[in-house]
Amino acid sequence: MRTDSYIAFTPGAGRFPLVAQGRAAPIVVSASDFPGVTRVVGDLQADVERVTGLRPEVVTDTVPETGEVVLVGTIGKSPLIDGLITAGRLDVRGVAGEWETSLEQVVEHPLPGVRRAFVIAGSDQRGTIYGAYDVSKQIGVSPWHWWDDVPVRHRDALYVLPGRHSQGTPKVRYRGFFINDENPALGTWAPGFFGPGLAPGYASGFNSRFYARVFEVMLRLKANYLWPAVWGRAFSEDDPDNHAMASRYGVVMGTSHEAPMMRGIEEWNRHAVAAVRDGDGAIVTPGHDPYGGTGEWSFRRNREAIERHWADGIRRMREQGFEGVVTLGMRGTGDVGLPDGDGIDLMTSILAAQREILAKESGADVTTIPQIQTLYKEVQRYWDQGLRPPDDVTVVFCDDNWGNMRKLPDRSLPERSGGYGIYYHFDYVGGGRNYKWVDTTNLASTWEQLHLAYAYGVDRLWVVNAGDLKGQELPLQFFLDYAWDPGGWPVERLGEWQRAYAAQNFGPERAGDIAEVLDEYGRLQSRRKPELLNRKITVDPAKDLATDSSAVVNDDRATPFSLTAYREMDRVTAEWRRLAAKAGKIREALPAGCDDAFYQLVYYQVKATANLYELRRAQFTNLLYARQGRAATNRMADLAQARFDEDQAMSRYYNETLAGGKWHGFQTQPKIGYGDVERYGPNAPWQQPEIDDVVLPDAFYPRLKRIEVPRAAGMGVAIDGSDAWWPAETSPAVLPAFGPYQTAPGQYIEVFNRGTTPFDYAITPSVPWVRVTPASGRVTDQVRADVRVDWARAPEGTTEVPITVTGPAGARVTVTAVVEKPDVRVRGFVEAGGYVAIEAAHYTRAVSAEGAGWKVIPGIGRTGDGVTPWPVTAASRTPGGDGARLEYTFTLIRRGPVTVSAYLSPRNNVLPTEGLRYAVSIDDGPPQVVNVTRVTGADDTTMNPGWARNTSDNANVTTTTHTARGPGVHTLKFWMVDPTVVVQRFVVDTGGLIPGYLGPPESHHAG
């Protein structure tokens, strides 16, 4: 996204009057130019009218003698532009012959009778198109003006500044997205809005009216490449005009990783019935397909028919003359591995057959046809085992569907003429769970992975799964902006990019506030996908993660955010509540005409996610209270139900009222009922629940519980950091240890009623320097009392303080407060409560060595910033000595061994090394090397439970054990081993750590 501007709204020296004094300069284009260029001038004409209310005239070939004109054309295709070049009026050095490059310049006296011309000249068709749309964006028309109803600010006049202006040449050649996982939202809305597909029997197909809108926003975003929708849809069949429409817009078409040779997989599925075979391979039930075969999607068993199917795809491409990138290889139908196995010999024969078909049917040199092989999921095994497609084929590496690249080019290998690409995800259907509802992208994390890929030479083709397209606007625009110019957007400018994005859609006045909301939104969402808020993942410590997949235990009846440890669920819900309130205030302050756009691009996703957190907090509190028999149980069920009703109301508003009902059916994606195996079957842990069921009150999973509360009062006691209750619990009630350096000043004791009759309570500490507020009172359903220590009066050392809680009918519970007042000099992060927690970016010292230093990546962590070795192409090394490291000063209060947990971003080993490694040590102890790949047992190819845990948790937590010298000041050292590690935080457990999801709040820092 450009942040500079060559458009002004007031006159000035040398400025060209695009619109001034009630007149719009006419737009001139040549009929001999590309179809995409002659079409785009109509959009430019409409955009000028949107902004000013004046509609410029569009003139073909003839230049009106009106003083000022706008000339739009492609070098070598427009006689008007070529004439200016020949006459020396237009200097196109640095533009002519480049890929998709444009020049915008005011030219004095370009032609007889013309005083000045504003020239938009492109090196090729898309260069000119991008130039025209850049003008549209500069005058104030957002790329999302149609897709999100972004209003256009009125301007009385538009002027172009003098000088040469250009967007430059894109660094990545093919840039685009995949419309995928498009049911139910897009699949419901699009046929309803644009009309049905035209293939007989397939009304749910997407027609050319729909794709025209897709192509337009693509080009406004400087994309050039599309994988069309595939869920029951066939681009080439759903509307015979679809490919022609792509040509009219100048868009490059491709097909996804499972759809080779320019044929959608649905083109086979619609017309073939596979033969059924017995265990010996003999056909039991005959099948058929349009090519006289058995209907099986099997290269071994139905080769001739499949080859004829592929040949038709390439023949169609030649005959219709559309621009495309041909996908090679083969996967099983249904987004799975090949039914014939994954031997290299099989894939080698498939590639050879496809290349032969390409050469024969295209009539061209096969090495001149853009081709890719996408190493998606199991396909990467071919590469790992040594298979290499022909050198001119672009090898597309993939992420693990959760935004973490799986492989990057080995820099020691020779360069490929076809280069490398990436396939990335902002949306996904599959394990560990679908995420399709709202944008959950952390921009800093996306930046880090895209930067990594580009640094390793991946620059030929970038494509991202954008799901329904709508709902992924911010990450998609960033992906495409970054692909255009990675060097222009270092991590330090991410905030600037977000402010520009906000200003583009809502104006500069509130852009800063909106950008802050979007930034915080991405950070909070990156902690965990909303669809996973009812799945808690634990590891059986008695099992080896690397060898035993059963070591990972998924519980879809629990929340990952602890209700009791460090008040985690309360804290994260409060953060969402504050963010939603801030978004609400901005919404109220914006002009009424911005409301529809703000609702779509900002407010809905913030407010609806905050509401979902409120719902989950109430739901799981309800279940905890039900186990404890609390009188407040049913009130929490009511609160959860109210939050569910609010969710449904927001969906109805989106579908029925927003933008006058324009987006009817778009907000239909389930997100609450995941995991219900009884109702939805064995795929329920990852697959979305059925739509009809999710609108029912019992869509909650796990179910809400309502209890019969007895009339008689009954006292229960709960304490900070525990989900047990007393007197039912047989073990002592012990509060987490108090310390003068703890970040939370107090802890709580909760007195609750197990009946409907109120009762009086009292909480009495055994010493006067422990204070409880309120120490007494009346309990209707529950009271939370704050417990604090007067540190000026507390004795040194460790003191156990009994606190007596009394209630009705002589009920009595003793709670123990463990008070630790150390006699030790403190520095750095100080232990309290039995732990030290440190955010990785808060290092004492960052040591560079041997060409490797460190880079802070703001906001990439679940609780703060992250740090990674820099540059990312630095060589791996052995830790120790004066090696590259981060040092953290901290103070221990207790004696004994400690464990250090390093929280890393959940990256895969993308380099040809033995694993993803780091090392950690304390003081002068030897560095302990941790091979994250080995320790967690994560396999991104099989997508095993270890991998699913890391990606679902969005963190990779590994632990080492160390011996510290004792109480006092120490140094934690984090050593670089491999360059692609991103560390988020550390937790040193001295014996008091309470298990939670995010880990405890950062410790107090002294000095």
Short mmCIF file of C-alpha atoms in Angstrom, two decimals, residues 843-1001:
data_model
loop_
_atom_site.label_atom_id
_atom_site.label_comp_id
_atom_site.label_asym_id
_atom_site.label_seq_id
_atom_site.Cartn_x
_atom_site.Cartn_y
_atom_site.Cartn_z
CA TYR A 843 16.05 -8.92 27.63
CA THR A 844 18.88 -7.45 29.65
CA ARG A 845 21.35 -7.88 26.83
CA ALA A 846 21.24 -9.06 23.20
CA VAL A 847 24.58 -10.40 22.03
CA SER A 848 25.42 -10.61 18.31
CA ALA A 849 28.11 -12.89 16.98
CA GLU A 850 29.36 -14.41 13.71
CA GLY A 851 26.94 -12.56 11.45
CA ALA A 852 23.87 -13.17 13.61
CA GLY A 853 22.01 -10.75 15.83
CA TRP A 854 18.45 -10.41 17.04
CA LYS A 855 15.25 -8.75 15.82
CA VAL A 856 12.24 -7.87 17.97
CA ILE A 857 8.93 -8.57 16.22
CA PRO A 858 6.27 -6.46 17.94
CA GLY A 859 3.04 -8.22 18.82
CA ILE A 860 3.90 -11.65 17.44
CA GLY A 861 3.55 -13.40 20.80
CA ARG A 862 0.41 -14.50 22.59
CA THR A 863 1.28 -12.17 25.47
CA GLY A 864 3.67 -9.68 23.89
CA ASP A 865 6.49 -9.28 21.41
CA GLY A 866 8.78 -11.98 20.06
CA VAL A 867 12.47 -12.15 19.21
CA THR A 868 14.14 -14.04 16.36
CA PRO A 869 17.74 -14.43 15.16
CA TRP A 870 18.61 -11.92 12.46
CA PRO A 871 19.08 -12.14 9.55
CA VAL A 872 16.87 -15.16 9.05
CA THR A 873 19.38 -16.53 6.55
CA ALA A 874 22.17 -16.72 9.15
CA ALA A 875 23.88 -20.09 9.42
CA SER A 876 23.05 -22.54 12.19
CA ARG A 877 25.69 -22.78 14.90
CA THR A 878 26.81 -24.53 18.08
CA PRO A 879 25.80 -22.55 21.18
CA GLY A 880 28.21 -21.42 23.88
CA GLY A 881 31.18 -19.16 24.43
CA ASP A 882 30.67 -15.75 22.85
CA GLY A 883 27.87 -17.01 20.61
CA ALA A 884 24.71 -15.11 19.75
CA ARG A 885 22.39 -15.08 22.74
CA LEU A 886 19.79 -13.20 24.72
CA GLU A 887 20.47 -12.65 28.41
CA TYR A 888 17.88 -12.05 31.14
CA THR A 889 18.70 -11.02 34.70
CA PHE A 890 16.39 -12.52 37.33
CA THR A 891 16.29 -13.13 41.07
CA LEU A 892 15.36 -16.37 42.80
CA ILE A 893 13.89 -16.50 46.28
CA ARG A 894 13.71 -20.27 46.75
CA ARG A 895 16.36 -22.95 46.63
CA GLY A 896 16.39 -26.09 44.54
CA PRO A 897 16.24 -27.10 40.86
CA VAL A 898 14.19 -25.05 38.45
CA THR A 899 12.56 -25.73 35.11
CA VAL A 900 12.66 -23.23 32.26
CA SER A 901 9.81 -23.28 29.76
CA ALA A 902 10.48 -21.49 26.48
CA TYR A 903 7.35 -20.37 24.63
CA LEU A 904 8.08 -20.31 20.89
CA SER A 905 5.94 -19.51 17.89
CA PRO A 906 4.76 -22.89 16.52
CA ARG A 907 7.14 -23.02 13.57
CA ASN A 908 8.16 -26.05 11.56
CA ASN A 909 11.67 -26.96 10.51
CA VAL A 910 11.85 -25.31 7.08
CA LEU A 911 15.59 -25.84 6.53
CA PRO A 912 17.65 -28.95 5.70
CA THR A 913 18.76 -29.39 9.32
CA GLU A 914 18.11 -32.14 11.82
CA GLY A 915 15.34 -30.14 13.48
CA LEU A 916 14.39 -26.74 14.80
CA ARG A 917 16.78 -26.03 17.67
CA TYR A 918 17.63 -23.52 20.37
CA ALA A 919 19.65 -23.75 23.58
CA VAL A 920 19.18 -22.41 27.09
CA SER A 921 21.41 -22.13 30.14
CA ILE A 922 21.50 -20.46 33.54
CA ASP A 923 24.55 -18.52 34.67
CA ASP A 924 27.68 -20.37 33.56
CA GLY A 925 25.99 -23.71 33.09
CA PRO A 926 26.42 -25.51 29.76
CA PRO A 927 23.81 -24.68 27.11
CA GLN A 928 21.15 -27.37 26.82
CA VAL A 929 20.20 -27.82 23.17
CA VAL A 930 16.50 -28.42 22.59
CA ASN A 931 15.39 -29.93 19.29
CA VAL A 932 11.82 -28.68 19.19
CA THR A 933 10.90 -30.97 16.32
CA ARG A 934 12.05 -34.02 18.26
CA VAL A 935 10.76 -33.05 21.70
CA THR A 936 7.21 -32.14 20.66
CA GLY A 937 6.95 -34.93 18.10
CA ALA A 938 5.14 -32.57 15.74
CA ASP A 939 4.86 -33.77 12.14
CA ASP A 940 3.44 -31.21 9.74
CA THR A 941 3.09 -33.77 6.94
CA THR A 942 0.93 -36.25 8.83
CA MET A 943 -0.61 -33.42 10.88
CA ASN A 944 -0.28 -35.62 13.95
CA PRO A 945 -1.54 -34.77 17.47
CA GLY A 946 1.74 -33.07 18.42
CA TRP A 947 1.46 -30.77 15.44
CA ALA A 948 -2.24 -30.14 16.10
CA ARG A 949 -1.46 -29.19 19.67
CA ASN A 950 1.20 -26.65 18.67
CA THR A 951 -0.91 -25.02 15.98
CA SER A 952 -4.09 -24.98 18.04
CA ASP A 953 -2.26 -23.47 21.01
CA ASN A 954 -0.30 -21.19 18.66
CA ALA A 955 2.75 -21.88 20.78
CA ASN A 956 5.41 -24.50 21.10
CA VAL A 957 6.33 -24.91 24.76
CA THR A 958 9.41 -26.95 25.66
CA THR A 959 10.99 -27.31 29.09
CA THR A 960 14.50 -27.86 30.43
CA THR A 961 15.67 -28.51 34.01
CA HIS A 962 18.54 -26.56 35.59
CA THR A 963 20.35 -26.26 38.88
CA ALA A 964 20.70 -22.70 40.13
CA ARG A 965 23.21 -21.76 42.81
CA GLY A 966 20.45 -20.75 45.18
CA PRO A 967 18.60 -17.55 46.13
CA GLY A 968 19.97 -14.41 44.55
CA VAL A 969 20.61 -12.86 41.14
CA HIS A 970 21.01 -15.14 38.11
CA THR A 971 21.25 -14.91 34.32
CA LEU A 972 19.07 -16.86 31.91
CA LYS A 973 20.70 -17.27 28.50
CA PHE A 974 18.81 -18.13 25.34
CA TRP A 975 21.23 -19.25 22.61
CA MET A 976 20.77 -19.19 18.88
CA VAL A 977 21.20 -22.56 17.19
CA ASP A 978 18.90 -22.36 14.15
CA PRO A 979 17.88 -19.03 12.60
CA THR A 980 14.13 -19.49 12.19
CA VAL A 981 13.17 -19.78 15.87
CA VAL A 982 10.83 -17.10 17.26
CA VAL A 983 10.79 -16.96 21.07
CA GLN A 984 7.89 -15.27 22.86
CA ARG A 985 8.48 -15.68 26.60
CA PHE A 986 10.08 -17.73 29.37
CA VAL A 987 8.66 -19.13 32.60
CA VAL A 988 11.03 -20.30 35.33
CA ASP A 989 9.17 -22.64 37.68
CA THR A 990 10.59 -22.83 41.19
CA GLY A 991 7.80 -25.05 42.47
CA GLY A 992 4.74 -22.84 42.62
CA LEU A 993 3.64 -22.53 39.02
CA ILE A 994 -0.07 -23.17 38.45
CA PRO A 995 -0.80 -24.76 35.06
CA GLY A 996 -2.57 -22.44 32.64
CA TYR A 997 -2.77 -21.66 28.94
CA LEU A 998 -0.87 -18.41 28.55
CA GLY A 999 1.33 -18.86 31.58
CA PRO A 1000 1.43 -16.42 34.49
CA PRO A 1001 1.65 -12.64 34.12
#
